[in-house]
Tab-separated table of C-alpha atoms and ligand atoms in Angstrom:
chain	number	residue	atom	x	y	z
A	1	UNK	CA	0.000	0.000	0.000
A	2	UNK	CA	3.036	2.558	0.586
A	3	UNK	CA	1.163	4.504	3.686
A	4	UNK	CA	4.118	5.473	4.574
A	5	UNK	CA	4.776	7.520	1.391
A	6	UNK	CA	2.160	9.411	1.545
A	7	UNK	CA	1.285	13.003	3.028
A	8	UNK	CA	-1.521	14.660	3.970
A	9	UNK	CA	-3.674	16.673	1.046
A	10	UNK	CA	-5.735	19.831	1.359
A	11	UNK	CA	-7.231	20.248	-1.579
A	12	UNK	CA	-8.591	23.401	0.229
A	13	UNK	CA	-5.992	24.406	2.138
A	14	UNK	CA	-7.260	27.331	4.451
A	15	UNK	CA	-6.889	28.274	8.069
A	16	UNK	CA	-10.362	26.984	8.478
A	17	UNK	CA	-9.777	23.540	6.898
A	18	UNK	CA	-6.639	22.877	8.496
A	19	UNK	CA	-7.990	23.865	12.429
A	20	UNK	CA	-11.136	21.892	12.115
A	21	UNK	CA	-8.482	18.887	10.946
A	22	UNK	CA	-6.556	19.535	13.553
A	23	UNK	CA	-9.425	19.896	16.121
A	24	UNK	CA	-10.713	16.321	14.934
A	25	UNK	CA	-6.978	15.027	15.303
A	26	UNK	CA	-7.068	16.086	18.913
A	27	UNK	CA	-10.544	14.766	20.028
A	28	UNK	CA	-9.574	10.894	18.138
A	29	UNK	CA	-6.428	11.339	20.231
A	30	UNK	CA	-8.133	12.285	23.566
A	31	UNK	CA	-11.204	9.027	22.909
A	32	UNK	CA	-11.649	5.384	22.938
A	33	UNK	CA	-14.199	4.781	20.634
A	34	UNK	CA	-15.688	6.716	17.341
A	35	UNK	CA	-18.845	7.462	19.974
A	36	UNK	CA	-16.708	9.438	22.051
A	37	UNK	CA	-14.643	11.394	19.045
A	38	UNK	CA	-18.167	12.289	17.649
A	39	UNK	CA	-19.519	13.546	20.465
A	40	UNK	CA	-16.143	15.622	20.602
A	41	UNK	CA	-16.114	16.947	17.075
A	42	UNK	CA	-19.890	17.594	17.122
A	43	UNK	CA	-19.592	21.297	18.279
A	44	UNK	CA	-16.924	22.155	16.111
A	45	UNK	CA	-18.761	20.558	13.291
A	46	UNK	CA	-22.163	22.421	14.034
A	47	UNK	CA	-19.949	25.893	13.385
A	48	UNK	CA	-18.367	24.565	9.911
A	49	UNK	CA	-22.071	24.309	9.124
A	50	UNK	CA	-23.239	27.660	10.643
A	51	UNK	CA	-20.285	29.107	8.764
A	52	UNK	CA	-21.172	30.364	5.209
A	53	UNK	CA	-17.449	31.741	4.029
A	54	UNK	CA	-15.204	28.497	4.010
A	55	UNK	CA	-16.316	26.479	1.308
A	56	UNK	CA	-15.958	28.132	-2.459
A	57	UNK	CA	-18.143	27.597	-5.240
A	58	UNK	CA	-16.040	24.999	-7.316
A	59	UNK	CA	-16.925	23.071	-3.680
A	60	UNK	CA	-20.817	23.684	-3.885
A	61	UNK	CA	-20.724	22.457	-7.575
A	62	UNK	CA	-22.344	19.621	-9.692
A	63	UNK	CA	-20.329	17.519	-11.938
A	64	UNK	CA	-21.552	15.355	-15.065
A	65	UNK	CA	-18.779	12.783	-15.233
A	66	UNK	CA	-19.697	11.495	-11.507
A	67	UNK	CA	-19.280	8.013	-9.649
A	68	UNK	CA	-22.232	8.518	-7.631
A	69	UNK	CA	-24.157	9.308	-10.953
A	70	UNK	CA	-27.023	12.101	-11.439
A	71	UNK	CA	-24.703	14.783	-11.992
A	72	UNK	CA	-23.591	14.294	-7.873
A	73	UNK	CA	-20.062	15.955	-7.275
A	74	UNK	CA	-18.125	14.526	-4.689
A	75	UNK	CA	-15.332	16.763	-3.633
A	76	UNK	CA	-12.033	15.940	-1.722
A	77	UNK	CA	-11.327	18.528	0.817
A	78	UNK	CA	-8.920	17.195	3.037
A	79	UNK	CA	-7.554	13.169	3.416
A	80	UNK	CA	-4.843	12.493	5.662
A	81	UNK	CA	-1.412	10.573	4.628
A	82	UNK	CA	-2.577	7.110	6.302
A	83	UNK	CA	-5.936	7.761	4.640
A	84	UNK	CA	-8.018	6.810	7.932
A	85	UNK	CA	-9.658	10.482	7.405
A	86	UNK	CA	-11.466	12.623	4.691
A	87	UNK	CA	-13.558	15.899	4.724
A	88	UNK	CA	-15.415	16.371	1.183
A	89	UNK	CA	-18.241	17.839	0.294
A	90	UNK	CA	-21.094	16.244	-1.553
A	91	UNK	CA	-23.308	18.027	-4.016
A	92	UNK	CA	-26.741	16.426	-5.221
A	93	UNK	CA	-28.771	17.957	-7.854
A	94	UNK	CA	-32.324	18.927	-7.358
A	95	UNK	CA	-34.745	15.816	-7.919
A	96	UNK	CA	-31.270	13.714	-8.121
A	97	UNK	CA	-30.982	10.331	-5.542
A	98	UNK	CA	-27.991	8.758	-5.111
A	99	UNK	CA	-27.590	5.474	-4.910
A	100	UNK	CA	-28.560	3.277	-1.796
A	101	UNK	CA	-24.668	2.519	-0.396
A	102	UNK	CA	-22.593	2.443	2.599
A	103	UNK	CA	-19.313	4.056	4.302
A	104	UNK	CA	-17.370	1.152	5.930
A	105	UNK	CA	-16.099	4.210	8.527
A	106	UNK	CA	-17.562	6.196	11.539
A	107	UNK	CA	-18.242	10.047	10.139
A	108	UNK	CA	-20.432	12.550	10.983
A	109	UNK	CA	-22.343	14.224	7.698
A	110	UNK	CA	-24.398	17.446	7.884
A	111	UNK	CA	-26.477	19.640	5.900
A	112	UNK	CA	-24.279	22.948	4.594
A	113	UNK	CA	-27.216	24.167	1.811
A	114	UNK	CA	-30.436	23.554	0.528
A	115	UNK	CA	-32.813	20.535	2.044
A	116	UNK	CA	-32.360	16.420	1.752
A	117	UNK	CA	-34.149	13.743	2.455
A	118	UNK	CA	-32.610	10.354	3.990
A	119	UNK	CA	-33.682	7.498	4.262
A	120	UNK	CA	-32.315	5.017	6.372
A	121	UNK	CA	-31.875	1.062	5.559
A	122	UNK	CA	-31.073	-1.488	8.247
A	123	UNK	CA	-29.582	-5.585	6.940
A	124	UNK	CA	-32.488	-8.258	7.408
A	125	UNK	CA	-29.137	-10.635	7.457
A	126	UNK	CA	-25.953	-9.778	8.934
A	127	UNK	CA	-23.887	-11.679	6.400
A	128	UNK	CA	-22.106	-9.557	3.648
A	129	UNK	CA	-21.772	-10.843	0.133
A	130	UNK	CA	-20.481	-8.704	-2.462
A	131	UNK	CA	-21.442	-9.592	-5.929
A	132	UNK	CA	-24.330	-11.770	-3.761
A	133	UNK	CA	-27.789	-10.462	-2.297
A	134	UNK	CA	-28.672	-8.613	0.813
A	135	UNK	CA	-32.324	-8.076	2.149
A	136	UNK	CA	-32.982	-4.100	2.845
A	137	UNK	CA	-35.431	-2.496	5.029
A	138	UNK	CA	-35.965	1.518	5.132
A	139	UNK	CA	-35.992	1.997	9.051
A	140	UNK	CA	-35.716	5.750	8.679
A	141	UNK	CA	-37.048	8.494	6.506
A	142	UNK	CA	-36.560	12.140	7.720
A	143	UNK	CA	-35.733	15.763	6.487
A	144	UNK	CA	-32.174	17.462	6.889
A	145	UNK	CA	-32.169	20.836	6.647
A	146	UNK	CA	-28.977	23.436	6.999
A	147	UNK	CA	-26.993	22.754	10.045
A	148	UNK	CA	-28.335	19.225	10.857
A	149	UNK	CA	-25.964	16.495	11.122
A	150	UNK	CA	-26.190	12.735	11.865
A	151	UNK	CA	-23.278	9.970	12.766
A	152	UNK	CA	-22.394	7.295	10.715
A	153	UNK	CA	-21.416	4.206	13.213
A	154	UNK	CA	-20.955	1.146	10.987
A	155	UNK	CA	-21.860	-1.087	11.120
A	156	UNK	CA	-25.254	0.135	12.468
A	157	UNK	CA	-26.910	3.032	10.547
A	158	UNK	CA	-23.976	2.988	7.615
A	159	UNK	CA	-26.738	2.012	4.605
A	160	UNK	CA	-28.658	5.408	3.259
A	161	UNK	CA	-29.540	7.298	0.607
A	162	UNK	CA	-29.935	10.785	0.135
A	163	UNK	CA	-32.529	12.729	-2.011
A	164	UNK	CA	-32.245	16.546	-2.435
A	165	UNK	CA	-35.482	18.100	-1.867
A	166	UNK	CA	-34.474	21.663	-2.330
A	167	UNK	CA	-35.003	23.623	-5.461
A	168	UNK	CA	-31.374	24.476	-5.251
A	169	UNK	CA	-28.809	21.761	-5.256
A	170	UNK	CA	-28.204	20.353	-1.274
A	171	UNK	CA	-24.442	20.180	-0.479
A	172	UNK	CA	-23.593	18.106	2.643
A	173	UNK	CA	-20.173	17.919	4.458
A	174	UNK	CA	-18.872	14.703	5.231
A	175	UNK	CA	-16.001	14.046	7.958
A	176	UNK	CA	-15.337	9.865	7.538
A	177	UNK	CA	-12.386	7.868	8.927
A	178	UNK	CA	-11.336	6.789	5.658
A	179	UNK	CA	-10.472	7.855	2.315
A	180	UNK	CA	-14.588	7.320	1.359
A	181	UNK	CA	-14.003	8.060	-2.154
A	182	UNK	CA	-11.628	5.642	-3.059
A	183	UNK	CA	-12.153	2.851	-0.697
A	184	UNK	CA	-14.542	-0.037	-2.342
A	185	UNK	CA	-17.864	-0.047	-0.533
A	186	UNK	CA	-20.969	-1.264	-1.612
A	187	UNK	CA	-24.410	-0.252	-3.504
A	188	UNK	CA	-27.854	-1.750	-2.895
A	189	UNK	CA	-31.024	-2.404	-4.770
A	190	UNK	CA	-33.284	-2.765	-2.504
A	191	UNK	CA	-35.608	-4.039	-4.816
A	192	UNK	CA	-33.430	-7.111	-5.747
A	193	UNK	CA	-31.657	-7.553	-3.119
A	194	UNK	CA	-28.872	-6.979	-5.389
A	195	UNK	CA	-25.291	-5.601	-3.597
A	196	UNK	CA	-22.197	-4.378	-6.252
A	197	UNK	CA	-18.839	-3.071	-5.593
A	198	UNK	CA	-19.215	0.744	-5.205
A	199	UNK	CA	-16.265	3.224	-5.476
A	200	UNK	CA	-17.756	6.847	-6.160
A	201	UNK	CA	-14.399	8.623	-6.560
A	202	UNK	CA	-13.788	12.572	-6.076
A	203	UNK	CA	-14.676	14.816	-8.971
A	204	UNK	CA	-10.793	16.732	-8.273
A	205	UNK	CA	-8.350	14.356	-6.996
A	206	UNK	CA	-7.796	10.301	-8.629
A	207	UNK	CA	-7.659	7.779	-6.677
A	208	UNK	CA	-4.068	5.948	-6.651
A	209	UNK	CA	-5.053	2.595	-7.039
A	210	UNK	CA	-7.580	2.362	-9.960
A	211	UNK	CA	-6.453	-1.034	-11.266
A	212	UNK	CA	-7.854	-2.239	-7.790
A	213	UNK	CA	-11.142	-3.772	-8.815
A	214	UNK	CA	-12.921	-6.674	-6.446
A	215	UNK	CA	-14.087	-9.468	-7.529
A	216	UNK	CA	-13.276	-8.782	-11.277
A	217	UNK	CA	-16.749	-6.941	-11.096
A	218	UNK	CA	-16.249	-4.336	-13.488
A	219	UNK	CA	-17.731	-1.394	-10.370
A	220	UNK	CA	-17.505	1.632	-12.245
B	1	FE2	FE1	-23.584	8.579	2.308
């Protein structure tokens, strides 16, 4: 993997940016489990969402040429050198759903602009199978407006999908322990029961290991 080669990125590299990362860097420090470090982070989180000037534009923009499809930009912000944390931004088209898929990390994600709806799906079965089938049930189905945020605890409450219900398109900040964009998760039809390889990617930084597809599952 090379870990050791590799250095932090800021692909926004501002006072703001770098104190909240250091903040979080602190609080993991200073817990024992990713329920503590959330409850640390969350106040520093809630002000990156009350604060309109940090993020620019490019940030709070769609993109055509997507992994997450329906024109949804994913945007790297930050992703530390042993990739166990990212900050990106995600940016959903009005009407446009991504697809049902998971994290595989604890985060936190909250609402910077305009309105989502999540839903929520819990496993009928606890086994994973990639490539196999996996029985979904929507537990949850509520409204995130600016400034609300939820945890992500896998492997509890890691399955969602968000809808942007805004007129405008919603842009949510995401703070996972891992490098989310590159790291092969999974998508669900809940329909089918169907689960595929899922690796959304970041509209403005590549992912280093491209050739590193699972299951020979072609996962674009
Ligand atoms: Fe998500």
């Amino acid at each position: 993997m090379g870990e050791e080669s590799r250095e932090d990125e800021y692909l926004l590299d501002t006072q703001t940016v770098r104190k909240f990362i250091t903040d979080t860097r602190l609080a993991i420090s200073r817990s024992r489990s990713p329920e503590q470090t959330i409850e640390a982070i969350r106040p520093r989180f809630a002000e990156l969402l009350a604060d309109e000037g940090w993020l620019p534009e490019e940030f709070q923009s769609v993109s055509a040429e997507s992994g997450m499809g329906g024109g949804i930009g994913q945007w790297l912000i930050f992703r530390s050198g042993a990739r166990d944390l990212s900050l990106f931004s995600l940016v959903v088209p009005p009407g446009s759903t991504t697809p049902v898929h998971d994290h595989l990390a604890w985060g936190l994600v909250g609402l910077y602009r305009g309105e989502q709806e999540e839903t929520v799906f819990s496993r009928r079965d606890e086994t994973r199978s990639v490539g196999g089938r996996e029985e979904l049930e929507p537990v949850v189905r509520r409204t995130i407006r600016r400034g609300d945020f939820y945890p992500l605890l896998p492997p509890k409450d890691d399955i969602h999908a968000v809808r942007t219900t805004s007129e405008v398109a919603s842009v949510s900040i995401h703070l996972l322990a891992n490098d989310t964009g590159c790291v092969w998760r999974h998508s669900y039809n809940p329909d089918t029961g169907e689960v595929k390889p899922f690796r959304s990617g970041y509209v403005n930084r590549s992912c280093e290991d491209e050739e590193a597809t699972p299951r020979g599952d072609g996962g674009s």
